[in-house]
Amino acid sequence: MPIRNIKVIPNLPFDVLPIQDITDTLPSRLPDPETPRTPEQITHIAVHHSAVEGGTIQGYADYHVNSLKWAHIGYHCVVKGNQIYQTNDLLTFSYHTSSNNAYTVSVSVSGDLSKRSLTDDERNCLYATILTYMDLFKIPVENVWGHNEYPQNNTACPCIDMNQLRQEIKTIQMKMQQQVTWAAKMKNVSDIVNQINYLTGLMKAGEKDGNAVWAANAFSDVADMMRSKHLL
């Protein structure tokens, strides 16, 4: 089953635009000589930069397919400015990290990061992509590597401090968990308020009504619990 039109993982502590899947607009060479992977085969994330400023995703794909004779663009997703683009089915066996393509899913930042730092938009989009991959394939942050960290790849790419990146990803994960936990607590509050209103409505029927008596007894049980916690 292809993994296309992916959605950004929810509860990020920053906003990013929805991912645009442009795979079908890019050049490719069929039939693909490589067999698609299974989700279980994908255990690592490879982070890249394009190493050129002002390049286009169409241009990268054209070079990979028509000059290098690859079947597809090498990257699974590309970050360009404030937008994430999906450029391959995530299960596609594509060429981006020599000798390490079978078990990796890739993301590239469009730009030359040897000459400048990531912009805030690029960083947010890159981290959103990585966290989305991690969620889809259950990849631990320890398996998020830069191109230059893979064996048999003598390159400076992605020209990013990957130790810092991994630490920042961990921090974002903690913030996301806090948001999920707080949202769950707020739902509990809402549910309690709704139930109080419901029981209060039942009690209006008076002490001779069975439902009203049941509601009153429920309130008594709750009151005992609240007193035990010094809430009443």
PDB file of C-alpha atoms in Angstrom:
ATOM      1  CA  MET A   1       0.000   0.000   0.000  1.00  0.00           C
ATOM      2  CA  PRO A   2       1.638   3.296  -1.065  1.00  0.00           C
ATOM      3  CA  ILE A   3       2.193   6.010   1.519  1.00  0.00           C
ATOM      4  CA  ARG A   4       1.152   9.162  -0.301  1.00  0.00           C
ATOM      5  CA  ASN A   5      -0.483  12.472   0.654  1.00  0.00           C
ATOM      6  CA  ILE A   6       0.909  12.314   4.171  1.00  0.00           C
ATOM      7  CA  LYS A   7      -0.413  14.616   6.887  1.00  0.00           C
ATOM      8  CA  VAL A   8       1.691  16.548   9.374  1.00  0.00           C
ATOM      9  CA  ILE A   9       1.722  14.975  12.820  1.00  0.00           C
ATOM     10  CA  PRO A  10      -0.771  16.760  15.123  1.00  0.00           C
ATOM     11  CA  ASN A  11      -0.023  18.726  18.300  1.00  0.00           C
ATOM     12  CA  LEU A  12       3.157  20.403  17.074  1.00  0.00           C
ATOM     13  CA  PRO A  13       4.085  23.428  19.219  1.00  0.00           C
ATOM     14  CA  PHE A  14       4.403  25.520  16.046  1.00  0.00           C
ATOM     15  CA  ASP A  15       2.394  25.958  12.854  1.00  0.00           C
ATOM     16  CA  VAL A  16       3.326  24.588   9.442  1.00  0.00           C
ATOM     17  CA  LEU A  17       1.368  24.475   6.213  1.00  0.00           C
ATOM     18  CA  PRO A  18      -0.203  21.179   5.085  1.00  0.00           C
ATOM     19  CA  ILE A  19       2.170  18.952   3.125  1.00  0.00           C
ATOM     20  CA  GLN A  20       1.707  19.170  -0.646  1.00  0.00           C
ATOM     21  CA  ASP A  21       2.160  15.905  -2.553  1.00  0.00           C
ATOM     22  CA  ILE A  22       3.655  16.798  -5.948  1.00  0.00           C
ATOM     23  CA  THR A  23       4.989  13.330  -6.764  1.00  0.00           C
ATOM     24  CA  ASP A  24       2.871  12.937  -9.892  1.00  0.00           C
ATOM     25  CA  THR A  25       4.104  16.251 -11.337  1.00  0.00           C
ATOM     26  CA  LEU A  26       7.782  15.233 -11.266  1.00  0.00           C
ATOM     27  CA  PRO A  27       9.677  13.332 -13.969  1.00  0.00           C
ATOM     28  CA  SER A  28      10.241   9.618 -13.433  1.00  0.00           C
ATOM     29  CA  ARG A  29      11.467   6.643 -15.435  1.00  0.00           C
ATOM     30  CA  LEU A  30       9.266   3.572 -15.551  1.00  0.00           C
ATOM     31  CA  PRO A  31       9.292   0.733 -14.889  1.00  0.00           C
ATOM     32  CA  ASP A  32      10.991   1.314 -11.556  1.00  0.00           C
ATOM     33  CA  PRO A  33      13.876  -1.179 -11.283  1.00  0.00           C
ATOM     34  CA  GLU A  34      13.585  -1.276  -7.488  1.00  0.00           C
ATOM     35  CA  THR A  35      10.961  -3.073  -5.392  1.00  0.00           C
ATOM     36  CA  PRO A  36       9.004  -0.863  -2.958  1.00  0.00           C
ATOM     37  CA  ARG A  37       9.868  -1.348   0.694  1.00  0.00           C
ATOM     38  CA  THR A  38       7.518  -2.402   3.454  1.00  0.00           C
ATOM     39  CA  PRO A  39       6.962  -0.008   6.377  1.00  0.00           C
ATOM     40  CA  GLU A  40       8.789  -2.439   8.665  1.00  0.00           C
ATOM     41  CA  GLN A  41      11.956  -2.108   6.572  1.00  0.00           C
ATOM     42  CA  ILE A  42      12.206   1.631   7.210  1.00  0.00           C
ATOM     43  CA  THR A  43      14.120   2.185  10.440  1.00  0.00           C
ATOM     44  CA  HIS A  44      16.098   5.397   9.863  1.00  0.00           C
ATOM     45  CA  ILE A  45      15.664   8.938   8.568  1.00  0.00           C
ATOM     46  CA  ALA A  46      18.280  10.568   6.333  1.00  0.00           C
ATOM     47  CA  VAL A  47      18.539  14.369   6.433  1.00  0.00           C
ATOM     48  CA  HIS A  48      19.973  16.227   3.419  1.00  0.00           C
ATOM     49  CA  HIS A  49      20.371  19.659   1.890  1.00  0.00           C
ATOM     50  CA  SER A  50      20.328  20.317  -1.839  1.00  0.00           C
ATOM     51  CA  ALA A  51      23.660  22.209  -1.659  1.00  0.00           C
ATOM     52  CA  VAL A  52      22.414  24.900  -4.050  1.00  0.00           C
ATOM     53  CA  GLU A  53      20.516  28.126  -3.490  1.00  0.00           C
ATOM     54  CA  GLY A  54      17.585  28.999  -5.709  1.00  0.00           C
ATOM     55  CA  GLY A  55      17.110  25.466  -6.986  1.00  0.00           C
ATOM     56  CA  THR A  56      13.691  24.034  -7.759  1.00  0.00           C
ATOM     57  CA  ILE A  57      12.262  20.645  -6.908  1.00  0.00           C
ATOM     58  CA  GLN A  58      11.479  20.156 -10.591  1.00  0.00           C
ATOM     59  CA  GLY A  59      15.121  20.878 -11.336  1.00  0.00           C
ATOM     60  CA  TYR A  60      16.371  18.375  -8.764  1.00  0.00           C
ATOM     61  CA  ALA A  61      14.037  15.722 -10.153  1.00  0.00           C
ATOM     62  CA  ASP A  62      15.057  16.459 -13.733  1.00  0.00           C
ATOM     63  CA  TYR A  63      18.743  16.098 -12.827  1.00  0.00           C
ATOM     64  CA  HIS A  64      18.225  12.874 -10.887  1.00  0.00           C
ATOM     65  CA  VAL A  65      16.036  11.255 -13.542  1.00  0.00           C
ATOM     66  CA  ASN A  66      17.423  12.554 -16.829  1.00  0.00           C
ATOM     67  CA  SER A  67      21.110  13.076 -15.994  1.00  0.00           C
ATOM     68  CA  LEU A  68      21.782  10.460 -13.320  1.00  0.00           C
ATOM     69  CA  LYS A  69      19.217   8.062 -14.851  1.00  0.00           C
ATOM     70  CA  TRP A  70      17.529   7.337 -11.538  1.00  0.00           C
ATOM     71  CA  ALA A  71      13.905   6.202 -11.587  1.00  0.00           C
ATOM     72  CA  HIS A  72      12.723   9.091  -9.402  1.00  0.00           C
ATOM     73  CA  ILE A  73      13.906  12.167  -7.579  1.00  0.00           C
ATOM     74  CA  GLY A  74      16.135  10.993  -4.751  1.00  0.00           C
ATOM     75  CA  TYR A  75      14.239  12.616  -1.889  1.00  0.00           C
ATOM     76  CA  HIS A  76      10.970  11.493  -0.343  1.00  0.00           C
ATOM     77  CA  CYS A  77      10.155  15.005   0.884  1.00  0.00           C
ATOM     78  CA  VAL A  78      11.688  18.405   0.205  1.00  0.00           C
ATOM     79  CA  VAL A  79      11.464  21.491   2.399  1.00  0.00           C
ATOM     80  CA  LYS A  80      11.423  24.684   0.370  1.00  0.00           C
ATOM     81  CA  GLY A  81      10.932  27.863   2.364  1.00  0.00           C
ATOM     82  CA  ASN A  82       7.827  27.511   4.505  1.00  0.00           C
ATOM     83  CA  GLN A  83       6.400  24.545   2.582  1.00  0.00           C
ATOM     84  CA  ILE A  84       6.894  20.783   2.818  1.00  0.00           C
ATOM     85  CA  TYR A  85       6.530  18.889  -0.455  1.00  0.00           C
ATOM     86  CA  GLN A  86       6.135  15.132  -0.698  1.00  0.00           C
ATOM     87  CA  THR A  87       8.081  14.054  -3.771  1.00  0.00           C
ATOM     88  CA  ASN A  88       7.905  10.247  -3.579  1.00  0.00           C
ATOM     89  CA  ASP A  89       5.789   7.507  -2.148  1.00  0.00           C
ATOM     90  CA  LEU A  90       7.518   6.990   1.204  1.00  0.00           C
ATOM     91  CA  LEU A  91       7.939   3.290   0.422  1.00  0.00           C
ATOM     92  CA  THR A  92       9.783   4.005  -2.829  1.00  0.00           C
ATOM     93  CA  PHE A  93      13.359   2.747  -2.921  1.00  0.00           C
ATOM     94  CA  SER A  94      15.072   5.970  -3.995  1.00  0.00           C
ATOM     95  CA  TYR A  95      18.747   6.933  -4.257  1.00  0.00           C
ATOM     96  CA  HIS A  96      19.858   9.549  -1.745  1.00  0.00           C
ATOM     97  CA  THR A  97      22.282   7.932   0.722  1.00  0.00           C
ATOM     98  CA  SER A  98      24.685   5.561  -1.003  1.00  0.00           C
ATOM     99  CA  SER A  99      24.536   1.941   0.231  1.00  0.00           C
ATOM    100  CA  ASN A 100      21.926   2.906   2.844  1.00  0.00           C
ATOM    101  CA  ASN A 101      18.755   3.436   0.838  1.00  0.00           C
ATOM    102  CA  ALA A 102      16.916   0.215   1.671  1.00  0.00           C
ATOM    103  CA  TYR A 103      16.117   1.169   5.265  1.00  0.00           C
ATOM    104  CA  THR A 104      15.944   4.966   5.126  1.00  0.00           C
ATOM    105  CA  VAL A 105      13.347   7.607   4.313  1.00  0.00           C
ATOM    106  CA  SER A 106      14.766  10.968   3.283  1.00  0.00           C
ATOM    107  CA  VAL A 107      14.067  14.670   3.598  1.00  0.00           C
ATOM    108  CA  SER A 108      16.066  17.462   1.983  1.00  0.00           C
ATOM    109  CA  VAL A 109      16.147  21.177   2.652  1.00  0.00           C
ATOM    110  CA  SER A 110      16.325  23.160  -0.577  1.00  0.00           C
ATOM    111  CA  GLY A 111      19.331  25.421  -0.056  1.00  0.00           C
ATOM    112  CA  ASP A 112      23.061  25.481   0.612  1.00  0.00           C
ATOM    113  CA  LEU A 113      23.418  25.102   4.363  1.00  0.00           C
ATOM    114  CA  SER A 114      27.196  25.196   4.118  1.00  0.00           C
ATOM    115  CA  LYS A 115      26.820  28.933   3.509  1.00  0.00           C
ATOM    116  CA  ARG A 116      23.933  29.816   5.815  1.00  0.00           C
ATOM    117  CA  SER A 117      21.808  28.562   8.690  1.00  0.00           C
ATOM    118  CA  LEU A 118      18.294  27.208   8.497  1.00  0.00           C
ATOM    119  CA  THR A 119      15.601  29.866   8.536  1.00  0.00           C
ATOM    120  CA  ASP A 120      12.908  29.537  11.192  1.00  0.00           C
ATOM    121  CA  ASP A 121      10.418  28.389   8.547  1.00  0.00           C
ATOM    122  CA  GLU A 122      12.829  25.791   7.180  1.00  0.00           C
ATOM    123  CA  ARG A 123      13.626  24.507  10.658  1.00  0.00           C
ATOM    124  CA  ASN A 124       9.952  24.154  11.557  1.00  0.00           C
ATOM    125  CA  CYS A 125       9.186  22.355   8.296  1.00  0.00           C
ATOM    126  CA  LEU A 126      12.215  20.080   8.610  1.00  0.00           C
ATOM    127  CA  TYR A 127      11.366  19.145  12.190  1.00  0.00           C
ATOM    128  CA  ALA A 128       7.699  18.633  11.291  1.00  0.00           C
ATOM    129  CA  THR A 129       8.714  16.259   8.491  1.00  0.00           C
ATOM    130  CA  ILE A 130      11.084  14.325  10.731  1.00  0.00           C
ATOM    131  CA  LEU A 131       8.487  13.996  13.493  1.00  0.00           C
ATOM    132  CA  THR A 132       5.874  12.891  10.955  1.00  0.00           C
ATOM    133  CA  TYR A 133       8.239  10.208   9.640  1.00  0.00           C
ATOM    134  CA  MET A 134       9.033   9.126  13.199  1.00  0.00           C
ATOM    135  CA  ASP A 135       5.329   8.743  13.927  1.00  0.00           C
ATOM    136  CA  LEU A 136       4.528   6.885  10.705  1.00  0.00           C
ATOM    137  CA  PHE A 137       7.364   4.369  10.979  1.00  0.00           C
ATOM    138  CA  LYS A 138       7.910   4.314  14.778  1.00  0.00           C
ATOM    139  CA  ILE A 139      11.478   5.534  14.333  1.00  0.00           C
ATOM    140  CA  PRO A 140      13.342   6.617  17.499  1.00  0.00           C
ATOM    141  CA  VAL A 141      15.106   9.966  17.481  1.00  0.00           C
ATOM    142  CA  GLU A 142      18.425   8.126  17.795  1.00  0.00           C
ATOM    143  CA  ASN A 143      17.867   6.872  14.238  1.00  0.00           C
ATOM    144  CA  VAL A 144      17.567  10.356  12.735  1.00  0.00           C
ATOM    145  CA  TRP A 145      20.924  10.801  10.985  1.00  0.00           C
ATOM    146  CA  GLY A 146      22.456  13.328   8.687  1.00  0.00           C
ATOM    147  CA  HIS A 147      23.678  12.126   5.296  1.00  0.00           C
ATOM    148  CA  ASN A 148      27.254  12.447   6.557  1.00  0.00           C
ATOM    149  CA  GLU A 149      26.571  10.128   9.518  1.00  0.00           C
ATOM    150  CA  TYR A 150      25.802   7.106   7.367  1.00  0.00           C
ATOM    151  CA  PRO A 151      28.577   4.605   6.629  1.00  0.00           C
ATOM    152  CA  GLN A 152      30.334   4.877   3.267  1.00  0.00           C
ATOM    153  CA  ASN A 153      29.139   8.456   2.734  1.00  0.00           C
ATOM    154  CA  ASN A 154      32.015  10.927   2.727  1.00  0.00           C
ATOM    155  CA  THR A 155      30.114  14.212   2.577  1.00  0.00           C
ATOM    156  CA  ALA A 156      29.426  17.334   4.618  1.00  0.00           C
ATOM    157  CA  CYS A 157      25.701  17.094   3.835  1.00  0.00           C
ATOM    158  CA  PRO A 158      23.430  18.249   5.437  1.00  0.00           C
ATOM    159  CA  CYS A 159      25.778  20.808   7.052  1.00  0.00           C
ATOM    160  CA  ILE A 160      23.581  20.748  10.175  1.00  0.00           C
ATOM    161  CA  ASP A 161      24.602  20.006  13.764  1.00  0.00           C
ATOM    162  CA  MET A 162      22.748  16.703  14.022  1.00  0.00           C
ATOM    163  CA  ASN A 163      23.338  16.324  17.758  1.00  0.00           C
ATOM    164  CA  GLN A 164      21.598  19.654  18.286  1.00  0.00           C
ATOM    165  CA  LEU A 165      18.834  18.638  15.877  1.00  0.00           C
ATOM    166  CA  ARG A 166      18.182  15.394  17.763  1.00  0.00           C
ATOM    167  CA  GLN A 167      18.107  17.233  21.088  1.00  0.00           C
ATOM    168  CA  GLU A 168      15.656  19.797  19.725  1.00  0.00           C
ATOM    169  CA  ILE A 169      13.455  17.011  18.362  1.00  0.00           C
ATOM    170  CA  LYS A 170      13.383  15.479  21.864  1.00  0.00           C
ATOM    171  CA  THR A 171      12.363  18.843  23.320  1.00  0.00           C
ATOM    172  CA  ILE A 172       9.550  19.174  20.779  1.00  0.00           C
ATOM    173  CA  GLN A 173       8.370  15.649  21.601  1.00  0.00           C
ATOM    174  CA  MET A 174       8.133  16.608  25.283  1.00  0.00           C
ATOM    175  CA  LYS A 175       6.103  19.709  24.430  1.00  0.00           C
ATOM    176  CA  MET A 176       3.789  17.660  22.226  1.00  0.00           C
ATOM    177  CA  GLN A 177       3.211  15.158  25.022  1.00  0.00           C
ATOM    178  CA  GLN A 178       2.424  17.978  27.437  1.00  0.00           C
ATOM    179  CA  GLN A 179      -0.130  19.362  24.983  1.00  0.00           C
ATOM    180  CA  VAL A 180      -1.772  15.946  24.620  1.00  0.00           C
ATOM    181  CA  THR A 181      -1.843  15.490  28.400  1.00  0.00           C
ATOM    182  CA  TRP A 182      -3.332  18.952  28.990  1.00  0.00           C
ATOM    183  CA  ALA A 183      -5.945  18.417  26.289  1.00  0.00           C
ATOM    184  CA  ALA A 184      -6.962  15.153  27.980  1.00  0.00           C
ATOM    185  CA  LYS A 185      -7.265  16.927  31.341  1.00  0.00           C
ATOM    186  CA  MET A 186      -9.401  19.668  29.818  1.00  0.00           C
ATOM    187  CA  LYS A 187     -11.681  17.032  28.283  1.00  0.00           C
ATOM    188  CA  ASN A 188     -12.097  15.466  31.724  1.00  0.00           C
ATOM    189  CA  VAL A 189     -13.180  18.846  33.100  1.00  0.00           C
ATOM    190  CA  SER A 190     -15.675  19.295  30.272  1.00  0.00           C
ATOM    191  CA  ASP A 191     -17.076  15.793  30.794  1.00  0.00           C
ATOM    192  CA  ILE A 192     -17.478  16.397  34.542  1.00  0.00           C
ATOM    193  CA  VAL A 193     -19.286  19.705  34.008  1.00  0.00           C
ATOM    194  CA  ASN A 194     -21.634  18.094  31.492  1.00  0.00           C
ATOM    195  CA  GLN A 195     -22.401  15.238  33.871  1.00  0.00           C
ATOM    196  CA  ILE A 196     -23.069  17.627  36.775  1.00  0.00           C
ATOM    197  CA  ASN A 197     -25.536  19.522  34.606  1.00  0.00           C
ATOM    198  CA  TYR A 198     -27.208  16.261  33.596  1.00  0.00           C
ATOM    199  CA  LEU A 199     -27.540  14.996  37.180  1.00  0.00           C
ATOM    200  CA  THR A 200     -28.750  18.389  38.392  1.00  0.00           C
ATOM    201  CA  GLY A 201     -31.448  18.291  35.738  1.00  0.00           C
ATOM    202  CA  LEU A 202     -32.590  14.855  36.928  1.00  0.00           C
ATOM    203  CA  MET A 203     -32.859  16.041  40.524  1.00  0.00           C
ATOM    204  CA  LYS A 204     -35.363  18.735  39.591  1.00  0.00           C
ATOM    205  CA  ALA A 205     -38.024  16.016  39.379  1.00  0.00           C
ATOM    206  CA  GLY A 206     -38.004  15.768  43.188  1.00  0.00           C
ATOM    207  CA  GLU A 207     -37.285  13.180  45.842  1.00  0.00           C
ATOM    208  CA  LYS A 208     -40.115  10.860  44.810  1.00  0.00           C
ATOM    209  CA  ASP A 209     -38.645  10.365  41.328  1.00  0.00           C
ATOM    210  CA  GLY A 210     -36.365   7.333  40.957  1.00  0.00           C
ATOM    211  CA  ASN A 211     -33.941   9.050  38.586  1.00  0.00           C
ATOM    212  CA  ALA A 212     -33.728  12.062  40.880  1.00  0.00           C
ATOM    213  CA  VAL A 213     -32.882   9.819  43.843  1.00  0.00           C
ATOM    214  CA  TRP A 214     -30.226   8.033  41.793  1.00  0.00           C
ATOM    215  CA  ALA A 215     -28.684  11.392  40.826  1.00  0.00           C
ATOM    216  CA  ALA A 216     -28.693  12.543  44.459  1.00  0.00           C
ATOM    217  CA  ASN A 217     -26.959   9.352  45.560  1.00  0.00           C
ATOM    218  CA  ALA A 218     -24.353   9.812  42.822  1.00  0.00           C
ATOM    219  CA  PHE A 219     -23.669  13.333  44.072  1.00  0.00           C
ATOM    220  CA  SER A 220     -23.312  11.977  47.618  1.00  0.00           C
ATOM    221  CA  ASP A 221     -20.668   9.488  46.463  1.00  0.00           C
ATOM    222  CA  VAL A 222     -18.784  12.233  44.623  1.00  0.00           C
ATOM    223  CA  ALA A 223     -19.023  14.519  47.663  1.00  0.00           C
ATOM    224  CA  ASP A 224     -17.483  11.827  49.881  1.00  0.00           C
ATOM    225  CA  MET A 225     -14.595  11.421  47.442  1.00  0.00           C
ATOM    226  CA  MET A 226     -14.046  15.187  47.248  1.00  0.00           C
ATOM    227  CA  ARG A 227     -14.040  15.488  51.047  1.00  0.00           C
ATOM    228  CA  SER A 228     -11.392  12.757  51.232  1.00  0.00           C
ATOM    229  CA  LYS A 229      -9.210  14.936  48.995  1.00  0.00           C
ATOM    230  CA  HIS A 230     -10.063  18.106  50.954  1.00  0.00           C
ATOM    231  CA  LEU A 231     -11.920  19.565  47.986  1.00  0.00           C
ATOM    232  CA  LEU A 232     -15.084  20.183  50.033  1.00  0.00           C
TER     233      LEU A 232
END
